[in-house]
mmCIF file of C-alpha atoms in Angstrom:
data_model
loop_
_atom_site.group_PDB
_atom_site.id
_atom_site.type_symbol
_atom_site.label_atom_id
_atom_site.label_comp_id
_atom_site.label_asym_id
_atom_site.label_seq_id
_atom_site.Cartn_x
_atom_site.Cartn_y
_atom_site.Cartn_z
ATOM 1 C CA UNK A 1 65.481 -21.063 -31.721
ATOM 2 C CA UNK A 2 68.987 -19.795 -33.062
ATOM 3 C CA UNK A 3 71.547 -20.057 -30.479
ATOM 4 C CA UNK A 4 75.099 -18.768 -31.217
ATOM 5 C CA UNK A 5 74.340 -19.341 -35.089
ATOM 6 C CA UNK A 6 72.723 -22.592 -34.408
ATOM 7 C CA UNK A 7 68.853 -23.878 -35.226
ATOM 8 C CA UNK A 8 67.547 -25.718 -32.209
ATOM 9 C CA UNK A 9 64.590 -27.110 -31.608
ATOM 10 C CA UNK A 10 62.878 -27.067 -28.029
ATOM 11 C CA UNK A 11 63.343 -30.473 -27.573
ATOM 12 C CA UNK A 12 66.808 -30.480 -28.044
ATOM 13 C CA UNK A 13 66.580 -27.783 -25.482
ATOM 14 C CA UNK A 14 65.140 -29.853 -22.934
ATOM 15 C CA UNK A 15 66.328 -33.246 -23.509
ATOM 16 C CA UNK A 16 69.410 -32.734 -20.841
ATOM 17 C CA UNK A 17 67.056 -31.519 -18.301
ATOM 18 C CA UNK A 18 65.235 -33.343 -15.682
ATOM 19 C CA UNK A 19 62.322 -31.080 -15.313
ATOM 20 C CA UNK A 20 60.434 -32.616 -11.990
ATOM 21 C CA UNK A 21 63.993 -31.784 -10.150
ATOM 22 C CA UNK A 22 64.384 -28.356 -11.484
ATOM 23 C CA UNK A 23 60.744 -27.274 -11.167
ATOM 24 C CA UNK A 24 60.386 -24.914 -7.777
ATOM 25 C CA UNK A 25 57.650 -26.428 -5.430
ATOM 26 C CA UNK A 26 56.157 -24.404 -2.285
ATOM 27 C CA UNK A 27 57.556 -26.071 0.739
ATOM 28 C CA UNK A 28 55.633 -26.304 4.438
ATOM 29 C CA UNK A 29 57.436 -22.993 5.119
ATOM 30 C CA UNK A 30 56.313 -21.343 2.105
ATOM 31 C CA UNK A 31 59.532 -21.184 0.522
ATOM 32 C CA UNK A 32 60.040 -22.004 -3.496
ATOM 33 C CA UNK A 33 62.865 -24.698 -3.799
ATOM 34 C CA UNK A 34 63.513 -27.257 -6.143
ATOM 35 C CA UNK A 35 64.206 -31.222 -5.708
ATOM 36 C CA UNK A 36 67.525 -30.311 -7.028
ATOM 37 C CA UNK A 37 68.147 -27.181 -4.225
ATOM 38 C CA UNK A 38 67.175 -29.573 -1.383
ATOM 39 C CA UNK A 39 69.243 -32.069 -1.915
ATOM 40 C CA UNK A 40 72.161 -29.657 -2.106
ATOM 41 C CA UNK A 41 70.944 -28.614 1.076
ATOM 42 C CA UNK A 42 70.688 -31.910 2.523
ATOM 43 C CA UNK A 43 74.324 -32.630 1.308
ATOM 44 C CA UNK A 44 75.717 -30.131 3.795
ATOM 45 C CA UNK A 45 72.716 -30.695 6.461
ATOM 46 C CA UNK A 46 71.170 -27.149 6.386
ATOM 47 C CA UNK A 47 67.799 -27.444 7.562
ATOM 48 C CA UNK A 48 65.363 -25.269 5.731
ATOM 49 C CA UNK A 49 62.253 -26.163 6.801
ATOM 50 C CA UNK A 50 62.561 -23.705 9.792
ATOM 51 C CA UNK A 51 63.376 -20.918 7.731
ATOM 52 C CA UNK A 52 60.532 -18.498 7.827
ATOM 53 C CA UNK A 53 61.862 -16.517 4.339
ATOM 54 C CA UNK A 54 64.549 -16.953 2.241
ATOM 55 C CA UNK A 55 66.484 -14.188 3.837
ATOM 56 C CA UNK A 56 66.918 -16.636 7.035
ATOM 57 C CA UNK A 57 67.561 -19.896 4.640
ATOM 58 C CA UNK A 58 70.676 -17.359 2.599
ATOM 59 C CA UNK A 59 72.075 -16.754 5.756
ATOM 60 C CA UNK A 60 72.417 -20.260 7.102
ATOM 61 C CA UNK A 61 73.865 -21.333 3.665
ATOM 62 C CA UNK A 62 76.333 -18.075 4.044
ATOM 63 C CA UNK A 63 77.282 -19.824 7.045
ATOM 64 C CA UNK A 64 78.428 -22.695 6.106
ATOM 65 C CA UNK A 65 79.810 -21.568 3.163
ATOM 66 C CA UNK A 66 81.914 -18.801 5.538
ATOM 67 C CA UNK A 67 83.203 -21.902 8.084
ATOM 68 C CA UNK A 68 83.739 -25.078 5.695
ATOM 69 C CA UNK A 69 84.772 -25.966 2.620
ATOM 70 C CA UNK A 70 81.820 -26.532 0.200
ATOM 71 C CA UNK A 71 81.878 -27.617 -3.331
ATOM 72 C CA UNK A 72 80.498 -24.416 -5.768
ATOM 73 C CA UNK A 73 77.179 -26.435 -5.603
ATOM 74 C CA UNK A 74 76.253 -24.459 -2.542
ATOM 75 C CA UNK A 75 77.973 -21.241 -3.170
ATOM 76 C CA UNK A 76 75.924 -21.294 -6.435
ATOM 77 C CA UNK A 77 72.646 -21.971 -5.132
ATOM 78 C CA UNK A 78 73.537 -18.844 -2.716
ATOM 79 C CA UNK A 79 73.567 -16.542 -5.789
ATOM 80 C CA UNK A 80 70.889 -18.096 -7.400
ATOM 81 C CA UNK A 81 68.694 -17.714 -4.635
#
């Protein structure tokens, strides 16, 4: 794969990237997070697992995001969710 002029292989790709933490596994609540999204979520104690969609788990991170100061960890995982 050519990347910005570059030849890389898909190894080189992947090498940096801890796939079991970024892989997205069905929670209890049926929602699709990652090792990686939970433990930002854990880092600011915002319990997911009685979210019943991902509208209601956006709006508790919006919350905390709103009323303390968070690294861009959190405000990133908002956008990418």
């Amino acid at each position: 794969m050519i990347i910005n002029g570059k030849n890389y292989s898909v190894d080189e790709l992947l090498e940096n990237i801890d796939i079991e933490k970024t892989m997205l596994k069905i929670q209890k609540n049926g929602l699709l997070l990652s090792d990686k999204n939970i433990s930002i979520l854990n880092k600011y104690k915002i319990e997911f697992n009685d979210c019943m969609n991902l509208k209601m788990l956006i709006f508790k991170i919006e919350d905390v995001i709103n009323n303390e100061e968070v690294d861009s960890d959190l405000e990133e995982l908002s956008k990418t969710l």
